[in-house]
JSON list of C-alpha atoms in Angstrom, two decimals:
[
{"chain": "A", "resi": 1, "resn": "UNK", "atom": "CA", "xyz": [13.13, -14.48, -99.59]},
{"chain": "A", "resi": 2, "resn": "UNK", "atom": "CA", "xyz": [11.71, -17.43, -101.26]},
{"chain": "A", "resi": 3, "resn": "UNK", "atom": "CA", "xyz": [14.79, -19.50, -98.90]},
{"chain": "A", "resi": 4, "resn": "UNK", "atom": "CA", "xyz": [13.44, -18.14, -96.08]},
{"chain": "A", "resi": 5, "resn": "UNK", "atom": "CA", "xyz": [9.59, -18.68, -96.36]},
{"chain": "A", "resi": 6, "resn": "UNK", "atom": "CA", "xyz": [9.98, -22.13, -96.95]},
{"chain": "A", "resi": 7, "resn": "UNK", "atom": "CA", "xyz": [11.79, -22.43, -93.88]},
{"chain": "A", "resi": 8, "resn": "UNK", "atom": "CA", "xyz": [9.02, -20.37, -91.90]},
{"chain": "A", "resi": 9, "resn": "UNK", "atom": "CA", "xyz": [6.44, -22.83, -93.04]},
{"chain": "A", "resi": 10, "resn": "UNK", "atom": "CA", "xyz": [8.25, -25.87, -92.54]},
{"chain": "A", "resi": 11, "resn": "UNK", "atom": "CA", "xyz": [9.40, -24.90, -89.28]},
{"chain": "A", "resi": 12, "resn": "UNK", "atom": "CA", "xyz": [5.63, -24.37, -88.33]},
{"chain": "A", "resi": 13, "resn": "UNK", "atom": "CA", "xyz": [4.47, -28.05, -89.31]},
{"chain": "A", "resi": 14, "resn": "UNK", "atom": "CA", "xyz": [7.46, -29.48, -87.76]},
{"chain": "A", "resi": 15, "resn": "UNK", "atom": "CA", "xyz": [6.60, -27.91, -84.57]},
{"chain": "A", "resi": 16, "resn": "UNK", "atom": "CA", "xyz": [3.30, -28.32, -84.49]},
{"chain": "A", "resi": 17, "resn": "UNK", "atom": "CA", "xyz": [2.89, -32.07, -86.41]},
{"chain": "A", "resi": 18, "resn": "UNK", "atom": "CA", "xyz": [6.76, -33.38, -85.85]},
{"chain": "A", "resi": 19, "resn": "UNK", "atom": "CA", "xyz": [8.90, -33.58, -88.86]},
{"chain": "A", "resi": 20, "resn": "UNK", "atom": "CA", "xyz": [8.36, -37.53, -89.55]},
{"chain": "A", "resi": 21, "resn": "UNK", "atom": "CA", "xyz": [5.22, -36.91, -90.41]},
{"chain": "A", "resi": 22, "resn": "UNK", "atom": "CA", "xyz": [5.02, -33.96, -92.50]},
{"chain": "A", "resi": 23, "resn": "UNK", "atom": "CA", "xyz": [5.40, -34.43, -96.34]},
{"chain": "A", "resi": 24, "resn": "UNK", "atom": "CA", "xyz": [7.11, -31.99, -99.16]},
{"chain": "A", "resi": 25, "resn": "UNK", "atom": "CA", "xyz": [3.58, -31.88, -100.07]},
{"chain": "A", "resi": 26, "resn": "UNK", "atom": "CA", "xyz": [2.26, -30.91, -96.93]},
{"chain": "A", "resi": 27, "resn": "UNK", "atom": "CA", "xyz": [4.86, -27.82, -96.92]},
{"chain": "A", "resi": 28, "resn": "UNK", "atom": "CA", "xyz": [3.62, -26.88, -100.48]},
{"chain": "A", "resi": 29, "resn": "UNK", "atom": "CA", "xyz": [-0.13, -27.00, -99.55]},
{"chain": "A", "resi": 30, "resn": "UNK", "atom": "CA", "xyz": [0.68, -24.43, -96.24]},
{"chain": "A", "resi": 31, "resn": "UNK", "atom": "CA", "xyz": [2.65, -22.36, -98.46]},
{"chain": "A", "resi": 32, "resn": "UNK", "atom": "CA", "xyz": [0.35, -22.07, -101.25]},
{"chain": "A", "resi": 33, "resn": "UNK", "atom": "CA", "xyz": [3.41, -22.68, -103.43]},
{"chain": "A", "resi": 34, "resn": "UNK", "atom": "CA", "xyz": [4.03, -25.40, -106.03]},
{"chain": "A", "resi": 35, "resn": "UNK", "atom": "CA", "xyz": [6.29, -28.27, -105.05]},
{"chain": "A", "resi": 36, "resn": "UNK", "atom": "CA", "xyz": [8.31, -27.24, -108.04]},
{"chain": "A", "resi": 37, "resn": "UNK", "atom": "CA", "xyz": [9.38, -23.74, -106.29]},
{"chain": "A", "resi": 38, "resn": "UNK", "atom": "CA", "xyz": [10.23, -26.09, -103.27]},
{"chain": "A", "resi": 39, "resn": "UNK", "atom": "CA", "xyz": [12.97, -28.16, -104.86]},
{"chain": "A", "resi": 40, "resn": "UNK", "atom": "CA", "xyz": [14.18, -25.14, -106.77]},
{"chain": "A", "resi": 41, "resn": "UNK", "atom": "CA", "xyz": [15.57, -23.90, -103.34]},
{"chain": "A", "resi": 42, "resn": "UNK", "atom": "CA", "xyz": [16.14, -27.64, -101.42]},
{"chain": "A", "resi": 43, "resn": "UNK", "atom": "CA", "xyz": [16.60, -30.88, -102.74]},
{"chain": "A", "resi": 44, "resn": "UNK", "atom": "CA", "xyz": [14.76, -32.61, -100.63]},
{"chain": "A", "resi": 45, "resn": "UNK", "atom": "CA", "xyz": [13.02, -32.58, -97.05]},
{"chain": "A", "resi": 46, "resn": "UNK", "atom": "CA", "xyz": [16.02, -33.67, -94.90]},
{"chain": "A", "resi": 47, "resn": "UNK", "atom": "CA", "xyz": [18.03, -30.33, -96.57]},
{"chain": "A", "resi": 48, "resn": "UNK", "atom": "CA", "xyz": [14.92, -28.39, -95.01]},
{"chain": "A", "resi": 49, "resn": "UNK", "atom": "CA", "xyz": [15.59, -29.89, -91.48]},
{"chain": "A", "resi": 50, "resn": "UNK", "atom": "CA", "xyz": [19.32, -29.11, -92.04]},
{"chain": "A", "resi": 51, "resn": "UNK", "atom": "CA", "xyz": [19.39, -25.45, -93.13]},
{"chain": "A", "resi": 52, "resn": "UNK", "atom": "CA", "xyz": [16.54, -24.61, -90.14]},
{"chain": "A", "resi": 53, "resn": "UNK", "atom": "CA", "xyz": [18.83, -26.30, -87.40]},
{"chain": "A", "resi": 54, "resn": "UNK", "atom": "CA", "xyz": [21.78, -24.07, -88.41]},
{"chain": "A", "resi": 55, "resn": "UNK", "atom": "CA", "xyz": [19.50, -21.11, -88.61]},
{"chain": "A", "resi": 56, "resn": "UNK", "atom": "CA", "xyz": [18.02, -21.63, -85.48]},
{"chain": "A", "resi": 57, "resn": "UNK", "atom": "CA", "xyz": [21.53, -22.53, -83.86]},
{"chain": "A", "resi": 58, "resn": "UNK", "atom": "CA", "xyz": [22.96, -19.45, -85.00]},
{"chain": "A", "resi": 59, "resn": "UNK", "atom": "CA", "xyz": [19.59, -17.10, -83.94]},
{"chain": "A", "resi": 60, "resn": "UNK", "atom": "CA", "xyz": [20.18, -19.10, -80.32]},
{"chain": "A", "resi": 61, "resn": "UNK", "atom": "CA", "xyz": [24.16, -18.69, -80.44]},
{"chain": "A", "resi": 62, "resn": "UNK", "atom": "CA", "xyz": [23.38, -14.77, -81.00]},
{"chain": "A", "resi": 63, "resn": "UNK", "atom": "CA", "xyz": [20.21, -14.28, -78.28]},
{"chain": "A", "resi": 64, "resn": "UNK", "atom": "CA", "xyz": [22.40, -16.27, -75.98]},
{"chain": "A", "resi": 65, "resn": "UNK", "atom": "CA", "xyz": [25.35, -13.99, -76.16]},
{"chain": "A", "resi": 66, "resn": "UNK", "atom": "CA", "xyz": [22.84, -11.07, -75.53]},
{"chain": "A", "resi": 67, "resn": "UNK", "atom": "CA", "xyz": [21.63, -12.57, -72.33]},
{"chain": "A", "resi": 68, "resn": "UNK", "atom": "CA", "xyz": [24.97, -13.64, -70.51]},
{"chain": "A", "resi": 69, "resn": "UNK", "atom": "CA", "xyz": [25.99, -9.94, -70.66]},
{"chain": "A", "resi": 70, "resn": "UNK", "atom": "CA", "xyz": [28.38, -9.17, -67.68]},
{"chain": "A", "resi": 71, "resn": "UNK", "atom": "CA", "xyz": [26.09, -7.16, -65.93]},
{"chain": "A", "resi": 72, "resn": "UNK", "atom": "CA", "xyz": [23.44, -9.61, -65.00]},
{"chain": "A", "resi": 73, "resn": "UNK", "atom": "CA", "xyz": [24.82, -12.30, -62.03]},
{"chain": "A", "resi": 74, "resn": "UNK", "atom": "CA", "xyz": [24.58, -16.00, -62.89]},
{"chain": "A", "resi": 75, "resn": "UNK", "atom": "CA", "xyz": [21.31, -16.87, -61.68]},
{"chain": "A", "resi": 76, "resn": "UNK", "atom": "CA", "xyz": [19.68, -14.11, -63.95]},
{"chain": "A", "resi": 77, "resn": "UNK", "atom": "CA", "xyz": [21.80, -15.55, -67.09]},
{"chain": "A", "resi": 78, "resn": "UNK", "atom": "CA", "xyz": [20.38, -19.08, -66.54]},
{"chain": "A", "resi": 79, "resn": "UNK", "atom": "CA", "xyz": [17.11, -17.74, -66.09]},
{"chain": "A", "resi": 80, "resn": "UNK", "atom": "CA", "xyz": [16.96, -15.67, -69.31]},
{"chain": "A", "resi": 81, "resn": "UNK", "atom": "CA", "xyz": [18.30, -18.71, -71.37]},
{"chain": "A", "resi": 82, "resn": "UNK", "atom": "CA", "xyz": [15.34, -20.96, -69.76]},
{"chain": "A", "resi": 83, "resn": "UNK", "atom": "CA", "xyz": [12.95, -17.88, -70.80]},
{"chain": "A", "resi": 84, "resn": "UNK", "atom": "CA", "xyz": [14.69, -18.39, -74.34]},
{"chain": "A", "resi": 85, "resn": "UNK", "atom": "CA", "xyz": [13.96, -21.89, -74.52]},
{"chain": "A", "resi": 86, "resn": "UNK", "atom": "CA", "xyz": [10.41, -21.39, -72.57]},
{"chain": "A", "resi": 87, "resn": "UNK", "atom": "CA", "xyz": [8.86, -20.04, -76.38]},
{"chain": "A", "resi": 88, "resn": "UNK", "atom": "CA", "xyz": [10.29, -23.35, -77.98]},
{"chain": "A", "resi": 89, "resn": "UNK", "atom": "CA", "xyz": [9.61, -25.72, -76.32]},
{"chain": "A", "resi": 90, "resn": "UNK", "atom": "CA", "xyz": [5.68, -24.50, -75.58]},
{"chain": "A", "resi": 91, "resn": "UNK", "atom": "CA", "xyz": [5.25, -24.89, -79.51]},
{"chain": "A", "resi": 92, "resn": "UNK", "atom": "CA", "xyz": [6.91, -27.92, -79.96]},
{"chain": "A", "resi": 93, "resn": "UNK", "atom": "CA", "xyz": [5.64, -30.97, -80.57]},
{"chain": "A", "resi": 94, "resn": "UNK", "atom": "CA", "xyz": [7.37, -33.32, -78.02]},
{"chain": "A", "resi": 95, "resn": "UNK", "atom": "CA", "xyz": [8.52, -35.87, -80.90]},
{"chain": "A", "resi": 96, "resn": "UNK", "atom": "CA", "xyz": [10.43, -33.66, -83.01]},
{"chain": "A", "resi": 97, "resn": "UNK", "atom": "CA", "xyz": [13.94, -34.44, -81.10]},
{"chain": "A", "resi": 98, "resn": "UNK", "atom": "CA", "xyz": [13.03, -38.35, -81.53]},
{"chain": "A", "resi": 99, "resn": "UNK", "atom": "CA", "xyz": [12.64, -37.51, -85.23]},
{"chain": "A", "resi": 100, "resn": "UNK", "atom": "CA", "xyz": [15.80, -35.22, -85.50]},
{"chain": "A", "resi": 101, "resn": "UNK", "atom": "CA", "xyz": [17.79, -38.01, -84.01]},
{"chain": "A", "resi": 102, "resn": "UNK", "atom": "CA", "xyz": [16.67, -41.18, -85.80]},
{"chain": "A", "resi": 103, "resn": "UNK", "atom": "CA", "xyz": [15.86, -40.11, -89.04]},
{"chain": "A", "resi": 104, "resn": "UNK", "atom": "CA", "xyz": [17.88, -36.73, -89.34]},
{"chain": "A", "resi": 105, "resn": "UNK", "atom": "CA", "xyz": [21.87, -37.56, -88.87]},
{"chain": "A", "resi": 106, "resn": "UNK", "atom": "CA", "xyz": [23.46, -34.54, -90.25]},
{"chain": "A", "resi": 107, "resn": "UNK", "atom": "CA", "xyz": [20.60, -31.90, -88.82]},
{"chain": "A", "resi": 108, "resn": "UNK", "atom": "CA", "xyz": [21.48, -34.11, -85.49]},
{"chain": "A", "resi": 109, "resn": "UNK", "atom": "CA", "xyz": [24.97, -34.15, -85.40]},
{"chain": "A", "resi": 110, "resn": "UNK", "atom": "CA", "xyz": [24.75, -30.02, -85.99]},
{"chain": "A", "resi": 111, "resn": "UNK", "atom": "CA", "xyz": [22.79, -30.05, -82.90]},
{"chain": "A", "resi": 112, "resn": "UNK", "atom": "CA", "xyz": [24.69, -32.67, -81.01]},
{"chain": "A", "resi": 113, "resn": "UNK", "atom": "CA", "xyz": [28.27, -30.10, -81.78]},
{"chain": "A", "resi": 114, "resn": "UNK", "atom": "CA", "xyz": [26.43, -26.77, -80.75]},
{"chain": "A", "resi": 115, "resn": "UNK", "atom": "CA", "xyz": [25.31, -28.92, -77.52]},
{"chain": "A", "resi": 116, "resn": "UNK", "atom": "CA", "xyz": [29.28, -30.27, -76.55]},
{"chain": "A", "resi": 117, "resn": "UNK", "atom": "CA", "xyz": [31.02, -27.18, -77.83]},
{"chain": "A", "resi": 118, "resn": "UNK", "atom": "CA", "xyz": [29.00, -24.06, -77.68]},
{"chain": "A", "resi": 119, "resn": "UNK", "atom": "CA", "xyz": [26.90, -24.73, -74.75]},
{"chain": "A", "resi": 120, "resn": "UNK", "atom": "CA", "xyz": [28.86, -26.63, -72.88]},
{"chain": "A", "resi": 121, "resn": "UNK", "atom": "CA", "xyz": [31.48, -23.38, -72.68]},
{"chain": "A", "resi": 122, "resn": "UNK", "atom": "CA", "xyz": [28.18, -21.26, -71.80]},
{"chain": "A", "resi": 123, "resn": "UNK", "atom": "CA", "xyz": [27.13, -23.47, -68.82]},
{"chain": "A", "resi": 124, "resn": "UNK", "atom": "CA", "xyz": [30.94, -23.61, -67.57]},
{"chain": "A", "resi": 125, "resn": "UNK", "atom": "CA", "xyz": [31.84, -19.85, -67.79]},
{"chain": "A", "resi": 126, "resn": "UNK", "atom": "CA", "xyz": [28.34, -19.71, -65.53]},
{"chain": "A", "resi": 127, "resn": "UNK", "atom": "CA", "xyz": [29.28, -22.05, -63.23]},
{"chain": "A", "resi": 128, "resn": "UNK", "atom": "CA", "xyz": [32.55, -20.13, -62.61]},
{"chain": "A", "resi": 129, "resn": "UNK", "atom": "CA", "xyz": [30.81, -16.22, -62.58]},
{"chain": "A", "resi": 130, "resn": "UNK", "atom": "CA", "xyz": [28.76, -18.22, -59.89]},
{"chain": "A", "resi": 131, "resn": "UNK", "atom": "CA", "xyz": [31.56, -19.35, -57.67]},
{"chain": "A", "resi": 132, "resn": "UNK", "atom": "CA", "xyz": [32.96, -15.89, -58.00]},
{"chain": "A", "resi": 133, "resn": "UNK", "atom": "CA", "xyz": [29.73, -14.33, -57.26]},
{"chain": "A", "resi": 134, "resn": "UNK", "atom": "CA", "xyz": [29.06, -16.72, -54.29]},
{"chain": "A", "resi": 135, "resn": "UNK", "atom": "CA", "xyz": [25.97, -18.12, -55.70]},
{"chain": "A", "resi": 136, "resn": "UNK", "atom": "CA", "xyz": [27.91, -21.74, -56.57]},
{"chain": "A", "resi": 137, "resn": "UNK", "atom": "CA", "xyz": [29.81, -23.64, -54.11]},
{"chain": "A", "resi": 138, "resn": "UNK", "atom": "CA", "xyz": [33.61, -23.39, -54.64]},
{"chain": "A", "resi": 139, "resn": "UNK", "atom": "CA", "xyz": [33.60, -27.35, -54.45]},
{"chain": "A", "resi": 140, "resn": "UNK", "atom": "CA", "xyz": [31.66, -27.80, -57.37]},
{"chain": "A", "resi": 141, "resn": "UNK", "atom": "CA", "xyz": [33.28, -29.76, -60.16]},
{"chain": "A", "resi": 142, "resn": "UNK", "atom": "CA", "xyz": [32.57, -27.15, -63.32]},
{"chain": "A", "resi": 143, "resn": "UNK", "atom": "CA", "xyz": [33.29, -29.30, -65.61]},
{"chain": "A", "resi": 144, "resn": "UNK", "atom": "CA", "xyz": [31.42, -32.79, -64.33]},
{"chain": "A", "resi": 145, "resn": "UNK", "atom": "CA", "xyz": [28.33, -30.73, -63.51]},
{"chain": "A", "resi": 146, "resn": "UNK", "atom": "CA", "xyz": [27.99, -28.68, -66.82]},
{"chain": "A", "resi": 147, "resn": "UNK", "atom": "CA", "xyz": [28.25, -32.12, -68.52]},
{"chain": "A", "resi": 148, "resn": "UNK", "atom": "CA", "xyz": [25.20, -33.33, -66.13]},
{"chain": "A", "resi": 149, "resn": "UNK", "atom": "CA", "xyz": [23.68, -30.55, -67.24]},
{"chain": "A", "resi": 150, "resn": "UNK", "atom": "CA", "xyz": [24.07, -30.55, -71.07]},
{"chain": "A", "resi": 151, "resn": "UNK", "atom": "CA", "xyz": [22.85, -34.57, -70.39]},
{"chain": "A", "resi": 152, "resn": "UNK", "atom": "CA", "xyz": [20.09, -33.61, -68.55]},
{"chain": "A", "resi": 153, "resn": "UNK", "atom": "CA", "xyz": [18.95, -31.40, -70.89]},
{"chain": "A", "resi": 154, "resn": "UNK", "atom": "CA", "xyz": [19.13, -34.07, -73.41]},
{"chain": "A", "resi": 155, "resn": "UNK", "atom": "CA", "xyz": [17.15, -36.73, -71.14]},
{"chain": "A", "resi": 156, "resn": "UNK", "atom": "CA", "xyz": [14.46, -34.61, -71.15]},
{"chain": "A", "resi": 157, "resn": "UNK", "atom": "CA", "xyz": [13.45, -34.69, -74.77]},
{"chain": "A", "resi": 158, "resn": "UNK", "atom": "CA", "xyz": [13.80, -38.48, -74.15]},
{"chain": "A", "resi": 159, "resn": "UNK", "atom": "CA", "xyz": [9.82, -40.24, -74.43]},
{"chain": "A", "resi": 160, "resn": "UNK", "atom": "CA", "xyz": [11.02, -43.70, -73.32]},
{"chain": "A", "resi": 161, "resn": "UNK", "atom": "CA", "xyz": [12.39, -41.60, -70.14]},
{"chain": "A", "resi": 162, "resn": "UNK", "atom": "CA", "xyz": [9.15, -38.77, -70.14]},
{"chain": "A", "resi": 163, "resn": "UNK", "atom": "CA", "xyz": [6.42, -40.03, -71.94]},
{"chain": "A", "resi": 164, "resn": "UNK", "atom": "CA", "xyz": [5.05, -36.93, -74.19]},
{"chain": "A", "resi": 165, "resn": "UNK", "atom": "CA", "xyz": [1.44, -38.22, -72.14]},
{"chain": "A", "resi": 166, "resn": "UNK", "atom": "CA", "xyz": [2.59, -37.39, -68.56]},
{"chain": "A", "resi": 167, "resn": "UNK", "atom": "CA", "xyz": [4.44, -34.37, -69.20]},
{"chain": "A", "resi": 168, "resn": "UNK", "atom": "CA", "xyz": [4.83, -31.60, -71.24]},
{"chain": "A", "resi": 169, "resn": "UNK", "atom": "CA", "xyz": [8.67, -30.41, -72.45]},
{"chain": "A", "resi": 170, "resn": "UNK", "atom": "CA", "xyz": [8.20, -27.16, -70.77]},
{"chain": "A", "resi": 171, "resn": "UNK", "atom": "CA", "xyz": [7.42, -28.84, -67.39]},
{"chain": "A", "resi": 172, "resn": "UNK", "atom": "CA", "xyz": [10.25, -31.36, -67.90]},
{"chain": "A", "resi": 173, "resn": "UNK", "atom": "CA", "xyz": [13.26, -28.81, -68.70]},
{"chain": "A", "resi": 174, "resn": "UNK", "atom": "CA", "xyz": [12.13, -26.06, -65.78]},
{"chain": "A", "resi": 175, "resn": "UNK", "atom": "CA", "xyz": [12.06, -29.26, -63.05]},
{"chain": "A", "resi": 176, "resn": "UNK", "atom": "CA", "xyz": [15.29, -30.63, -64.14]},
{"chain": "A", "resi": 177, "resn": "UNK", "atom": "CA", "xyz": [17.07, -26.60, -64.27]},
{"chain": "A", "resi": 178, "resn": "UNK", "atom": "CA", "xyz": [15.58, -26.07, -60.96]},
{"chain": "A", "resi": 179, "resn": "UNK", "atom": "CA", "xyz": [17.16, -29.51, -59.86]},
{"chain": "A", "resi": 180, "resn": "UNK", "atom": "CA", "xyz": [20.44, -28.38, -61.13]},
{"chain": "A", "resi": 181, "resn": "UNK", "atom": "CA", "xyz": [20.50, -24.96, -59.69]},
{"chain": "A", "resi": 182, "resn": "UNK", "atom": "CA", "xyz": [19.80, -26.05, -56.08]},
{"chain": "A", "resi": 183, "resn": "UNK", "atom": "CA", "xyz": [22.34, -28.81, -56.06]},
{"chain": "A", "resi": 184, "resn": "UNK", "atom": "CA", "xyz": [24.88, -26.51, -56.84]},
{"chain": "A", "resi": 185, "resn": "UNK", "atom": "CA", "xyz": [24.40, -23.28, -55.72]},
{"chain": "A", "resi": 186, "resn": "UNK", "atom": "CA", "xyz": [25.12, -21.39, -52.43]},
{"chain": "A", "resi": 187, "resn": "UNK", "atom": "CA", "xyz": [22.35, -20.20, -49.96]},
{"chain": "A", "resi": 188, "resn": "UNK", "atom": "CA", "xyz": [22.82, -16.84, -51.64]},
{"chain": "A", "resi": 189, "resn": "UNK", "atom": "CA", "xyz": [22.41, -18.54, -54.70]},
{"chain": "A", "resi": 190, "resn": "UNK", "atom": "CA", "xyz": [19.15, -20.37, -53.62]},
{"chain": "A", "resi": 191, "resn": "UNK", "atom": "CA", "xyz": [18.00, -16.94, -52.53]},
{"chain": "A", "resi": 192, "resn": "UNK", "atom": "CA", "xyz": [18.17, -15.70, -56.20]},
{"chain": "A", "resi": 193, "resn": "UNK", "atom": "CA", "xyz": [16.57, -18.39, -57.67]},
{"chain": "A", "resi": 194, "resn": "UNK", "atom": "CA", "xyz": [13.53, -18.13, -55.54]},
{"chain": "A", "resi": 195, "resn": "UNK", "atom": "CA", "xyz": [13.78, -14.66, -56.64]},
{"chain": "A", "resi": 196, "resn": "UNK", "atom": "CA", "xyz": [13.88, -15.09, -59.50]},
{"chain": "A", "resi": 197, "resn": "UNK", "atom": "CA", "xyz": [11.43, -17.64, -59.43]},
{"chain": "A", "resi": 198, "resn": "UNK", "atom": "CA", "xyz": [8.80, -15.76, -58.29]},
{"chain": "A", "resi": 199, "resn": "UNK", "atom": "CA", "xyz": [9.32, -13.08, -61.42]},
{"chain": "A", "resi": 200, "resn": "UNK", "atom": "CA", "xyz": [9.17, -15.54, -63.64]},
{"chain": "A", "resi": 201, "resn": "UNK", "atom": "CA", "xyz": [5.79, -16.93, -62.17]},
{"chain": "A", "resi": 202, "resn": "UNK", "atom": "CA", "xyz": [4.24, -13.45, -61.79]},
{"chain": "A", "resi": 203, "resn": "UNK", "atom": "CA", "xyz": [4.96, -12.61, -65.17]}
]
């Protein structure tokens, strides 16, 4: 349990501070705990970052599987996965991505895999239920445009592309997902997402 507390509390600066600037000290002071019971679990802060990406990639890998369940069309499925990511992202301090990728490499590349293997096959298999469904033009190019996606995903975490200032991450990922969805989907499919749109606002 000890594992896993230290990984709550980090995870909580990280979010809230960025991981750059948050110290081993700074995690022993939230935790109440001694340094000492820190290292006797991690050897050091970039371990922390590593063992919270893979359990947060394997939490997202499992709640993602939940939500493209074959009985909800492909509209809903995106949907749910943007409500997924809505929590995140509202807690996150906008620099921790910039912080992951310059001065975490093997907590990055974890992410980078999950990104180009995992969800790359999620946002294909939609594409395709969509084009079945009728909600995703049968010219679209599944694999070019999940690509896009996964990049535009990225791109949005970017500050020297959305300055942290102007906009918040939250704002950033639903503008670029609605982006997507329109340019590829069907007027049945734009139906649904203003349907869907409007739940999401009234709730």
């Amino acid at each position: 349990m000890t594992k896993e507390r230290i990984l709550h509390g980090a995870q909580e600066l990280f979010f809230r501070n960025g991981i750059r600037s948050v110290t081993m000290d700074d995690i022993a002071n939230h935790l109440g705990m001694s340094k000492k019971t820190i290292y006797q679990s991690f050897s050091d802060k970039d371990e922390i970052v590593t063992a919270l990406m893979e359990a947060k990639l394997t939490w997202d890998k499992q709640e993602i599987c939940t939500i493209c369940s074959p009985d909800r069309n492909m509209i809903e499925q995106v949907f749910g996965i943007m409500r997924h990511m809505t929590e995140m992202f509202s807690r996150m301090n906008p620099s921790v991505f910039y912080d992951l990728q310059k001065y975490h490499p093997k907590a990055w590349k974890i992410f980078t895999d999950f990104k180009n293997s995992f969800m790359l096959g999620v946002i294909e298999k939609n594409i395709e239920d969509g084009k079945a469904e009728g909600t995703v033009r049968p010219d679209v190019n599944t694999h070019i445009m999940a690509r896009m996606r996964i990049e535009q995903v990225e791109m949005g975490f970017n500050p020297a592309v959305f300055p942290p200032c102007k906009h918040s991450l939250l704002e950033i990922q639903v503008a670029l997902l609605e982006h997507f969805l329109y340019g590829i989907c069907t007027l049945k499919g734009h139906k649904l997402i203003n349907k869907y749109k409007q739940v999401a606002e009234d709730e």
